[in-house]
Coordinates of C-alpha atoms and ligand atoms in Angstrom, one line a residue:
X15 CA -150.6 -122.0 106.4
X16 CA -153.4 -121.6 108.8
X17 CA -156.6 -120.2 107.8
X18 CA -156.3 -117.0 109.9
X19 CA -152.9 -116.3 108.3
X20 CA -154.2 -116.9 104.8
X21 CA -157.0 -114.5 105.4
X22 CA -154.8 -111.8 106.7
X23 CA -152.6 -112.2 103.7
X24 CA -155.5 -112.1 101.4
X25 CA -156.8 -108.8 103.2
X26 CA -153.3 -107.2 102.9
X27 CA -153.2 -108.2 99.2
X28 CA -156.6 -106.6 98.6
X29 CA -155.8 -103.5 100.4
X30 CA -152.4 -103.2 98.4
X31 CA -154.4 -103.6 95.1
X32 CA -157.0 -101.0 96.1
X33 CA -154.2 -98.6 97.1
X34 CA -152.3 -99.1 94.0
X35 CA -155.4 -98.6 91.9
X36 CA -156.4 -95.3 93.7
X37 CA -152.8 -94.2 93.1
X38 CA -152.9 -95.2 89.5
X39 CA -156.2 -93.5 89.0
X40 CA -154.9 -90.1 90.2
X41 CA -151.7 -90.5 88.1
X42 CA -153.7 -91.5 84.9
X43 CA -156.4 -88.9 85.4
X44 CA -153.8 -86.3 85.8
X45 CA -155.6 -85.0 88.9
X46 CA -153.8 -82.5 91.1
X47 CA -151.5 -83.9 93.7
X48 CA -152.7 -84.5 97.2
X49 CA -152.5 -86.9 100.2
X50 CA -152.6 -90.5 99.7
X51 CA -156.1 -92.0 99.8
X52 CA -157.1 -95.1 101.8
X53 CA -159.5 -97.7 100.2
X54 CA -163.1 -97.0 101.0
X55 CA -162.4 -94.0 103.5
X56 CA -160.3 -92.1 101.0
X57 CA -158.8 -89.2 102.9
X58 CA -161.5 -89.1 105.6
X59 CA -158.8 -89.7 108.3
X60 CA -157.0 -86.6 107.3
X61 CA -160.2 -84.6 108.0
X62 CA -161.9 -86.3 111.1
X63 CA -162.4 -84.7 114.4
X64 CA -161.4 -81.0 113.5
X65 CA -162.6 -78.0 111.7
X66 CA -163.0 -78.9 108.0
X67 CA -161.9 -75.5 106.7
X68 CA -158.9 -75.5 108.9
X69 CA -157.8 -79.1 107.9
X70 CA -158.3 -78.3 104.3
X71 CA -156.3 -75.1 104.6
X72 CA -153.4 -76.9 106.2
X73 CA -153.4 -79.5 103.5
X74 CA -153.2 -76.7 101.0
X75 CA -150.1 -75.4 102.7
X76 CA -148.6 -78.8 102.1
X77 CA -149.9 -79.6 98.7
X78 CA -150.3 -76.3 97.1
X79 CA -153.0 -73.9 95.8
X80 CA -154.7 -76.7 93.9
X81 CA -154.8 -80.3 95.3
X82 CA -157.1 -83.3 95.2
X83 CA -158.6 -85.4 98.0
X84 CA -160.7 -88.5 98.2
X85 CA -164.1 -88.4 99.8
X86 CA -164.7 -92.1 100.0
X87 CA -163.9 -93.3 96.6
X88 CA -164.6 -90.0 94.7
X89 CA -162.1 -87.4 94.1
X90 CA -162.6 -83.7 94.8
X91 CA -160.4 -80.7 94.3
X92 CA -159.5 -77.9 96.7
X93 CA -158.4 -74.4 95.5
X94 CA -156.7 -71.9 97.8
X95 CA -155.3 -68.3 97.4
X96 CA -156.4 -65.4 95.3
X97 CA -154.5 -66.2 92.0
X98 CA -155.9 -69.7 91.7
X99 CA -159.4 -68.7 93.0
X100 CA -159.7 -65.9 90.3
X101 CA -158.2 -68.1 87.6
X102 CA -160.9 -70.8 88.1
X103 CA -163.8 -68.5 88.9
X104 CA -163.3 -65.6 86.6
X105 CA -161.2 -66.9 83.6
X106 CA -162.8 -70.4 83.6
X107 CA -166.0 -69.5 85.4
X108 CA -168.3 -71.7 83.0
X109 CA -166.4 -74.8 83.7
X110 CA -166.6 -74.5 87.4
X111 CA -170.2 -73.2 87.5
X112 CA -171.9 -76.4 88.7
X113 CA -173.2 -77.0 92.0
X114 CA -171.5 -79.7 94.1
X115 CA -173.3 -82.2 96.2
X116 CA -175.4 -81.3 99.1
X117 CA -176.8 -84.7 100.0
X118 CA -178.8 -83.7 103.0
X119 CA -180.7 -81.2 101.0
X120 CA -180.8 -83.1 97.7
X121 CA -182.5 -86.0 99.4
X122 CA -185.6 -83.9 99.6
X123 CA -185.0 -81.1 97.0
X124 CA -183.1 -83.2 94.3
X125 CA -181.2 -80.7 92.1
X126 CA -184.0 -78.3 91.6
X127 CA -183.9 -74.6 92.5
X128 CA -181.2 -71.8 91.9
X129 CA -179.1 -73.0 94.8
X130 CA -179.0 -76.8 93.9
X131 CA -179.1 -76.8 90.1
X132 CA -176.5 -76.7 87.5
X133 CA -176.2 -76.0 83.7
X134 CA -179.0 -74.6 81.6
X135 CA -181.6 -74.9 84.4
X136 CA -179.4 -72.9 86.7
X137 CA -178.6 -70.2 84.1
X138 CA -182.3 -69.5 83.6
X139 CA -183.2 -69.7 87.2
X140 CA -180.2 -67.4 88.3
X141 CA -181.1 -64.8 85.5
X142 CA -184.5 -64.7 86.7
X143 CA -183.7 -64.4 90.4
X144 CA -181.1 -61.9 90.0
X145 CA -183.5 -59.6 88.1
X146 CA -186.3 -60.2 90.7
X147 CA -184.0 -59.2 93.6
X148 CA -182.8 -56.0 92.0
X149 CA -184.2 -53.2 93.9
X150 CA -187.3 -52.5 91.9
X151 CA -188.0 -56.0 90.6
X152 CA -191.0 -56.7 93.0
X153 CA -193.6 -54.0 92.4
X154 CA -194.3 -50.9 94.7
X155 CA -192.0 -51.4 97.5
X156 CA -188.2 -51.4 97.0
X157 CA -186.1 -53.8 98.9
X158 CA -184.4 -50.8 100.5
X159 CA -187.7 -49.5 102.0
X160 CA -188.5 -53.0 103.4
X161 CA -185.1 -53.0 105.2
X162 CA -185.5 -49.5 106.4
X163 CA -188.8 -50.3 107.8
X164 CA -187.5 -53.5 109.5
X165 CA -184.5 -51.7 111.0
X166 CA -186.9 -49.2 112.6
X167 CA -188.9 -51.9 114.2
X168 CA -185.6 -53.5 115.6
X169 CA -184.6 -50.1 116.9
X170 CA -188.0 -49.8 118.7
X171 CA -187.6 -53.2 120.2
X172 CA -184.2 -52.3 121.3
X173 CA -185.4 -49.1 122.9
X174 CA -187.7 -51.2 125.2
X175 CA -184.5 -52.7 127.0
X176 CA -184.0 -49.4 128.5
X177 CA -180.2 -49.8 128.9
X178 CA -180.7 -53.2 130.8
X179 CA -178.2 -55.8 129.6
X180 CA -179.8 -58.3 127.2
X181 CA -179.0 -61.0 124.7
X182 CA -179.7 -59.6 121.1
X183 CA -179.7 -62.9 119.3
X184 CA -183.4 -63.4 119.1
X185 CA -184.2 -60.0 117.9
X186 CA -181.3 -60.0 115.3
X187 CA -182.4 -63.4 114.0
X188 CA -186.1 -62.3 113.8
X189 CA -185.2 -58.9 112.0
X190 CA -183.0 -60.7 109.4
X191 CA -185.6 -63.4 108.8
X192 CA -188.2 -60.7 108.3
X193 CA -186.3 -59.2 105.4
X194 CA -186.3 -62.6 103.6
X195 CA -189.9 -63.2 104.5
X196 CA -190.8 -59.9 103.0
X197 CA -188.8 -60.6 99.9
X198 CA -190.3 -64.1 99.2
X199 CA -193.6 -64.2 101.0
X200 CA -194.5 -60.4 100.6
X201 CA -194.6 -59.4 104.2
X202 CA -192.9 -59.4 107.5
X203 CA -194.2 -61.1 110.6
X204 CA -194.9 -59.5 114.0
X205 CA -191.9 -60.6 116.1
X206 CA -194.1 -62.6 118.5
X207 CA -196.2 -64.3 115.7
X208 CA -196.2 -68.0 116.8
X209 CA -196.2 -69.2 113.1
X210 CA -193.1 -67.1 112.6
X211 CA -191.4 -68.4 115.6
X212 CA -192.1 -71.9 114.8
X213 CA -190.6 -71.3 111.3
X214 CA -187.4 -69.9 112.8
X215 CA -187.1 -72.8 115.2
X216 CA -187.0 -75.2 112.2
X217 CA -184.3 -73.1 110.6
X218 CA -182.3 -72.9 113.8
X219 CA -182.5 -76.5 114.6
X220 CA -181.6 -77.6 111.2
X221 CA -178.7 -75.1 111.3
X222 CA -177.4 -76.8 114.3
X223 CA -177.9 -80.3 112.9
X224 CA -176.0 -79.3 109.9
X225 CA -173.0 -78.4 112.2
X226 CA -172.9 -82.0 113.6
X227 CA -170.2 -84.4 112.7
X228 CA -173.0 -86.8 111.6
X229 CA -174.2 -84.3 108.9
X230 CA -170.7 -83.9 107.7
X231 CA -170.2 -87.7 107.5
X232 CA -173.5 -88.0 105.5
X233 CA -172.3 -85.3 103.2
X234 CA -169.0 -87.4 102.6
X235 CA -170.8 -90.6 102.2
X236 CA -174.1 -89.8 100.4
X237 CA -174.7 -93.4 99.6
X238 CA -175.9 -93.9 103.1
X239 CA -178.9 -91.6 102.7
X240 CA -179.8 -93.2 99.5
X241 CA -180.0 -96.8 101.1
X242 CA -180.9 -95.6 104.5
X243 CA -183.2 -92.5 104.2
X244 CA -184.0 -92.6 107.9
X245 CA -180.3 -91.7 108.8
X246 CA -181.1 -88.0 109.6
X247 CA -184.7 -88.0 110.8
X248 CA -185.1 -84.7 112.6
X249 CA -183.4 -82.8 109.8
X250 CA -185.5 -84.4 107.2
X251 CA -188.7 -83.7 109.2
X252 CA -187.8 -80.0 109.6
X253 CA -186.9 -79.6 106.0
X254 CA -190.2 -81.3 105.0
X255 CA -192.2 -78.9 107.3
X256 CA -190.4 -75.9 105.7
X257 CA -191.4 -77.3 102.2
X258 CA -194.9 -77.7 103.4
X259 CA -194.9 -74.1 104.7
X260 CA -193.7 -72.9 101.3
X261 CA -196.1 -75.0 99.4
X262 CA -198.9 -73.4 101.4
X263 CA -197.6 -69.9 100.8
X264 CA -197.4 -70.7 97.1
X265 CA -201.2 -71.9 97.1
X266 CA -202.4 -68.6 98.8
X267 CA -200.3 -66.6 96.4
X268 CA -201.9 -68.3 93.4
X269 CA -205.4 -67.5 94.9
X270 CA -204.7 -63.8 95.4
X271 CA -202.3 -63.1 92.5
X272 CA -202.6 -59.8 90.6
X273 CA -200.3 -60.1 87.6
X274 CA -200.1 -56.4 87.1
X275 CA -198.8 -55.9 90.7
X276 CA -196.4 -58.6 92.0
X277 CA -195.9 -58.5 95.7
X278 CA -192.8 -60.7 96.1
X279 CA -190.5 -63.4 94.7
X280 CA -193.2 -66.0 94.6
X281 CA -195.6 -63.6 92.7
X282 CA -193.0 -62.9 90.1
X283 CA -192.1 -66.7 89.7
X284 CA -195.9 -67.5 89.3
X285 CA -196.1 -64.9 86.5
X286 CA -193.0 -66.2 84.9
X287 CA -194.5 -69.7 85.1
X288 CA -197.6 -68.5 83.1
X289 CA -195.5 -66.7 80.5
X290 CA -193.2 -69.7 80.0
X291 CA -196.1 -72.4 80.2
X292 CA -195.6 -73.1 76.4
X293 CA -191.9 -73.6 76.9
X294 CA -190.7 -77.1 76.4
X295 CA -187.9 -76.8 79.0
X296 CA -190.0 -76.7 82.1
X297 CA -187.6 -74.6 84.1
X298 CA -190.2 -72.3 85.5
X299 CA -192.3 -75.0 87.1
X300 CA -193.3 -75.7 90.8
X301 CA -190.4 -77.8 91.9
X302 CA -188.0 -75.1 90.9
X303 CA -190.1 -72.5 92.7
X304 CA -190.3 -74.3 95.9
X305 CA -186.6 -75.2 96.0
X306 CA -185.5 -71.8 95.0
X307 CA -187.6 -70.2 97.7
X308 CA -186.2 -72.6 100.3
X309 CA -182.7 -72.0 99.2
X310 CA -183.0 -68.2 99.4
X311 CA -184.7 -68.6 102.8
X312 CA -182.0 -70.6 104.3
X313 CA -179.1 -69.0 102.6
X314 CA -180.3 -65.4 103.5
X315 CA -180.9 -65.8 107.1
X316 CA -178.1 -67.6 109.0
X317 CA -175.3 -65.7 107.2
X318 CA -176.5 -62.2 107.8
X319 CA -177.6 -63.2 111.3
X320 CA -174.1 -64.4 112.1
X321 CA -172.4 -61.4 110.7
X322 CA -174.7 -59.0 112.7
X323 CA -174.2 -61.1 115.9
X324 CA -170.4 -61.4 115.7
X325 CA -170.2 -57.8 114.3
X326 CA -171.7 -56.3 117.5
X327 CA -169.4 -58.5 119.5
X328 CA -166.4 -57.0 117.7
X329 CA -167.5 -53.5 118.1
X330 CA -167.9 -53.9 121.8
X331 CA -164.2 -54.6 122.1
X332 CA -163.3 -51.4 120.2
X333 CA -165.2 -48.3 121.7
X334 CA -162.8 -45.9 119.6
X335 CA -164.1 -47.4 116.4
X336 CA -167.8 -46.9 117.5
X337 CA -166.9 -43.4 118.3
X338 CA -165.5 -42.7 114.8
X339 CA -168.5 -44.3 113.3
X340 CA -170.8 -41.9 115.4
X341 CA -168.9 -38.9 114.4
X342 CA -169.2 -39.8 110.6
X343 CA -172.9 -40.7 111.1
X344 CA -173.7 -37.4 112.9
X345 CA -172.0 -35.4 110.0
X346 CA -173.6 -37.3 107.0
X347 CA -177.0 -38.3 108.4
X348 CA -177.6 -36.6 111.6
X349 CA -179.9 -38.1 114.3
X350 CA -183.3 -37.5 112.8
X351 CA -183.5 -38.7 109.2
X352 CA -183.8 -42.4 108.3
X353 CA -180.4 -43.9 106.9
X354 CA -180.5 -44.9 103.3
X355 CA -178.2 -46.5 100.8
X356 CA -177.2 -43.1 99.3
X357 CA -175.4 -42.4 102.5
X358 CA -173.0 -45.2 102.1
X359 CA -170.9 -43.3 99.5
X360 CA -170.2 -40.6 101.9
X361 CA -169.4 -42.8 104.8
X362 CA -166.0 -44.2 104.0
X363 CA -165.1 -45.1 107.5
X364 CA -168.3 -47.0 108.3
X365 CA -168.1 -48.8 105.0
X366 CA -164.6 -49.9 105.9
X367 CA -165.6 -51.3 109.3
X368 CA -168.5 -53.3 107.7
X369 CA -166.1 -54.7 105.2
X370 CA -163.7 -55.6 107.9
X371 CA -166.4 -57.2 109.9
X372 CA -167.2 -59.4 107.0
X373 CA -163.6 -60.3 106.3
X374 CA -162.9 -61.0 110.0
X375 CA -166.2 -62.9 110.5
X376 CA -165.4 -65.3 107.4
X377 CA -168.9 -66.6 107.4
X378 CA -168.3 -69.1 104.6
X379 CA -164.7 -70.1 104.9
X380 CA -164.9 -72.8 102.2
X381 CA -167.8 -71.3 100.1
X382 CA -170.4 -73.7 99.0
X383 CA -169.3 -76.8 97.0
X384 CA -169.0 -76.4 93.3
X385 CA -168.6 -78.9 90.5
X386 CA -167.1 -78.9 87.1
X387 CA -169.7 -79.1 84.3
X388 CA -167.2 -80.4 81.7
X389 CA -163.9 -82.2 81.7
X390 CA -161.6 -79.2 82.6
X391 CA -157.9 -78.4 82.1
X392 CA -156.8 -76.2 84.9
X393 CA -153.3 -75.3 85.5
X394 CA -152.1 -78.4 83.5
X395 CA -154.2 -80.8 85.5
X396 CA -157.4 -82.6 84.1
X397 CA -160.4 -82.2 86.5
X398 CA -163.1 -84.6 85.2
X399 CA -166.6 -83.5 84.7
X400 CA -168.7 -83.7 87.7
X401 CA -165.9 -83.4 90.2
X402 CA -166.6 -81.5 93.5
X403 CA -164.5 -78.3 93.9
X404 CA -164.1 -76.3 97.1
X405 CA -162.8 -72.8 96.9
X406 CA -161.2 -71.9 100.3
X407 CA -162.4 -68.2 100.5
X408 CA -160.8 -68.1 104.0
X409 CA -157.4 -68.4 102.5
X410 CA -158.0 -65.2 100.5
X411 CA -159.7 -63.3 103.3
X412 CA -156.6 -64.0 105.6
X413 CA -153.8 -63.7 103.1
X414 CA -151.0 -61.8 104.8
X415 CA -149.7 -60.5 101.5
X416 CA -153.2 -59.0 100.7
X417 CA -154.2 -57.7 104.2
X418 CA -151.4 -56.2 106.4
X419 CA -152.2 -58.2 109.6
X420 CA -155.1 -60.5 108.7
X421 CA -155.4 -61.9 112.3
X422 CA -156.2 -58.6 113.8
X423 CA -159.4 -56.6 113.3
X424 CA -158.5 -53.4 111.7
X425 CA -160.8 -51.2 109.4
X426 CA -157.6 -49.7 108.0
X427 CA -157.4 -52.9 105.9
X428 CA -160.0 -51.0 103.7
X429 CA -158.8 -47.4 104.0
X430 CA -156.1 -45.6 102.3
X431 CA -153.8 -43.0 104.0
X432 CA -156.3 -40.1 103.4
X433 CA -159.1 -42.1 105.0
X434 CA -160.9 -42.8 101.7
X435 CA -162.5 -46.2 101.2
X436 CA -160.0 -48.6 99.6
X437 CA -161.4 -51.6 97.6
X438 CA -159.7 -54.9 97.8
X439 CA -159.8 -57.7 95.3
X440 CA -159.3 -60.0 98.2
X441 CA -162.7 -59.1 99.7
X442 CA -164.4 -62.3 98.7
X443 CA -166.9 -63.3 101.4
X444 CA -169.5 -63.7 98.7
X445 CA -167.3 -65.6 96.5
X446 CA -166.7 -64.2 92.9
X447 CA -167.7 -64.7 89.3
X448 CA -170.9 -65.6 87.7
X449 CA -172.0 -68.0 90.6
X450 CA -171.2 -65.8 93.5
X451 CA -173.8 -65.2 96.2
X452 CA -177.1 -64.4 94.7
X453 CA -177.9 -62.2 97.7
X454 CA -174.8 -60.1 97.7
X455 CA -176.6 -56.8 96.9
X456 CA -179.4 -57.6 99.4
X457 CA -177.1 -58.7 102.1
X458 CA -174.9 -55.5 101.8
X459 CA -177.8 -53.3 102.1
X460 CA -179.0 -55.2 105.2
X461 CA -175.6 -54.9 106.8
X462 CA -175.3 -51.2 106.0
X463 CA -178.9 -50.3 107.1
X464 CA -178.9 -52.4 110.3
X465 CA -175.5 -51.3 111.6
X466 CA -176.2 -47.6 110.7
X467 CA -179.7 -47.6 112.1
X468 CA -178.7 -49.1 115.4
X469 CA -175.8 -47.0 115.9
X470 CA -177.6 -43.8 115.0
X471 CA -179.8 -44.4 118.0
X472 CA -177.6 -46.1 120.4
X473 CA -174.2 -46.5 121.8
X474 CA -173.1 -49.9 123.0
X475 CA -172.1 -50.8 126.6
X476 CA -170.5 -54.0 126.9
X477 CA -171.0 -56.0 130.1
X478 CA -167.3 -56.8 130.4
X479 CA -164.2 -54.8 130.2
X480 CA -163.5 -54.5 126.3
X481 CA -160.1 -56.1 127.0
X482 CA -161.5 -59.3 128.1
X483 CA -163.8 -59.7 125.1
X484 CA -162.6 -62.8 123.4
X485 CA -163.0 -62.7 119.6
X486 CA -161.8 -66.3 119.3
X487 CA -165.1 -67.7 120.3
X488 CA -166.7 -68.3 116.9
X489 CA -166.8 -71.9 115.8
X490 CA -167.0 -72.7 112.1
X491 CA -166.9 -76.0 110.5
X492 CA -167.5 -74.9 107.0
X493 CA -171.2 -75.2 106.7
X494 CA -172.0 -72.4 109.1
X495 CA -170.7 -70.1 111.7
X496 CA -171.9 -70.3 115.3
X497 CA -171.4 -67.2 117.6
X498 CA -172.0 -67.9 121.3
X499 CA -174.6 -65.9 122.9
X500 CA -173.6 -62.8 124.7
X501 CA -175.3 -59.8 126.4
X502 CA -174.7 -56.1 126.1
X503 CA -176.7 -52.9 126.9
X504 CA -177.8 -50.3 124.4
X505 CA -177.9 -46.8 125.8
X506 CA -180.0 -44.2 123.9
X507 CA -177.7 -41.4 122.4
Ligands
HEM4 C1 -173.3 -61.9 104.8 C2 -174.2 -62.4 104.1 C3 -173.9 -63.6 103.0 C4 -172.7 -64.2 102.7 C5 -171.3 -64.0 103.3 C6 -173.0 -65.1 101.7 C7 -172.1 -65.8 101.0 C8 -172.4 -66.7 100.0 C9 -171.4 -67.7 99.4 C10 -169.9 -67.7 99.6 C11 -172.0 -68.3 98.4 C12 -171.5 -69.4 97.5 C13 -171.3 -69.0 96.2 C14 -170.5 -70.0 95.3 O1 -171.0 -71.1 95.0 O2 -169.4 -69.8 94.9 C15 -173.5 -67.9 98.4 C16 -174.5 -68.5 97.6 C17 -175.8 -68.1 97.6 N1 -176.3 -67.1 98.5 FE1 -175.3 -66.0 99.9 N2 -174.3 -65.0 101.3 C18 -174.9 -64.0 102.2 C19 -176.3 -63.7 102.2 C20 -177.2 -64.1 101.4 C21 -178.6 -63.6 101.4 C22 -179.2 -62.4 102.0 C23 -179.2 -64.3 100.3 C24 -180.6 -64.1 99.9 C25 -181.1 -63.9 98.7 C26 -178.2 -65.3 99.8 C27 -178.6 -66.2 98.8 C28 -177.8 -67.1 98.3 C29 -178.1 -68.1 97.2 C30 -179.4 -68.3 96.7 C31 -176.9 -68.7 96.8 C32 -176.7 -69.8 95.8 C33 -176.5 -69.1 94.5 C34 -176.2 -70.0 93.3 O3 -176.1 -71.3 93.4 O4 -176.4 -69.5 92.1 N3 -177.1 -65.1 100.5 N4 -173.6 -67.0 99.5
NAG5 C1 -179.2 -66.0 115.0 O1 -178.0 -66.3 115.7 C2 -178.1 -66.4 117.1 C3 -176.7 -66.7 117.7 O2 -175.9 -67.3 116.8 C4 -179.0 -67.7 117.4 O3 -179.2 -67.9 118.7 C5 -180.4 -67.5 116.7 O4 -181.2 -68.5 116.9 C6 -180.2 -67.1 115.2 N1 -181.5 -66.9 114.6 C7 -182.0 -67.2 113.5 C8 -183.3 -66.9 113.1 O5 -181.3 -68.0 112.8

């Protein structure tokens, strides 16, 4: 036998052994079924070159509501459909409450902060953050007032366009970012403030970098970052700059803190740090403050931004929907008074439209990665402790047995025959259970007050025939949603 042939045989032998061992491992571990993994690559080939949520959804149609998949050599589990999602997140919520890997963030932030931690640390940070974000958790100005104020600034900026077509994306982005800045740093920025703009540039650039194939590849093969930390230089540089900005804010807050009058999230955390300084757990420490703040900042901007951006694209296609909102708005609020959250109860149609926008926008089609915190028996399978689990929220939001025609935009998905608002269990854009979106209450306030304040003052005029507005334009690969820029005009009412 020649050397070449021997090498080929040896290689074939090794590959067979690796394949067999992967297969035996799945069997012996009683993991859920799934596509056959290749050595080293795992199931990467099942996923390359296409939208990740779409690929995962299609595998679910083949292998069922609970299946497993190999990212490299480690297994992960994918859960689809309302029954299985509910069973895991509501009935076995504790077991699935860990945060899965986010290598490109963890490289700098480790597993600190409310978004990245698991177990006891997460529980304490989560309880504290939720309390603080409750309407009156932060001193004199409620979150509702902060949003009302920002919505008026936005309306004033829009008024200056005088009906000329413009691209609203910059202003939406700045208004949404200002809410988060007010909540965590204590105040909004003037829209042209160069410090503010450079901060937003960091966020935006990193968001786009996150949406590259390279970033997904690094998330699938975290070892690369460990051995070659320079693999993602611009992302890391931006994240470091954001961290420096936050550290600097914390320093200024420490110097000006009045414990009897907290101004924002950072103040509340500093006060808690002081109270807990004798505790042996060190949960309320600087690393957790920095990482929680960065997490809230990043999680709170792109999501609401994309929903507003895409929401106003959808509305342009349906002038009759805008007309109905206007009728309801004039009846309940009128044209003079500031809209407030109390109004929501009496505006079922508007409420249904906003729900439908969130359902249709599908901002987070696969949620954020979770992990089991114990060996977990789920539907007869054993999912080992520390396994990454994805919940495909998109399969719930687009389930034809739960929404009449999920592929079409139709506010009636959230209305009963009498026109009253109809709740749906399948409305899960924020995920469900004890580790759902921390900012759900805040986000829903923002969406209501922004949509209603803008529509109170303006009517939309598309730059195209509504029939030609294409809603298929959004691009999502799981980490974020990209809405291509568009123009419209706003005519004062
Ligand atoms: C339309 C807007 C939003 C949507 C659709 C959304 C959706 C989500 C989803 C699906 C998760 C993952 C939950 C899970 O692990 O199962 C999440 C987590 C999170 N969201 Fe949001 N979100 C939005 C706005 C916000 C806002 C405004 C904030 C600001 C406070 C925020 C802060 C967070 C944080 C900190 C987490 C991590 C929570 C944890 O790990 O305990 N989100 N969000
Ligand atoms: C908001 O979204 C638009 C369009 O997707 C984008 O151009 C803009 O930079 C985003 N702004 C922020 C602050 O994320």
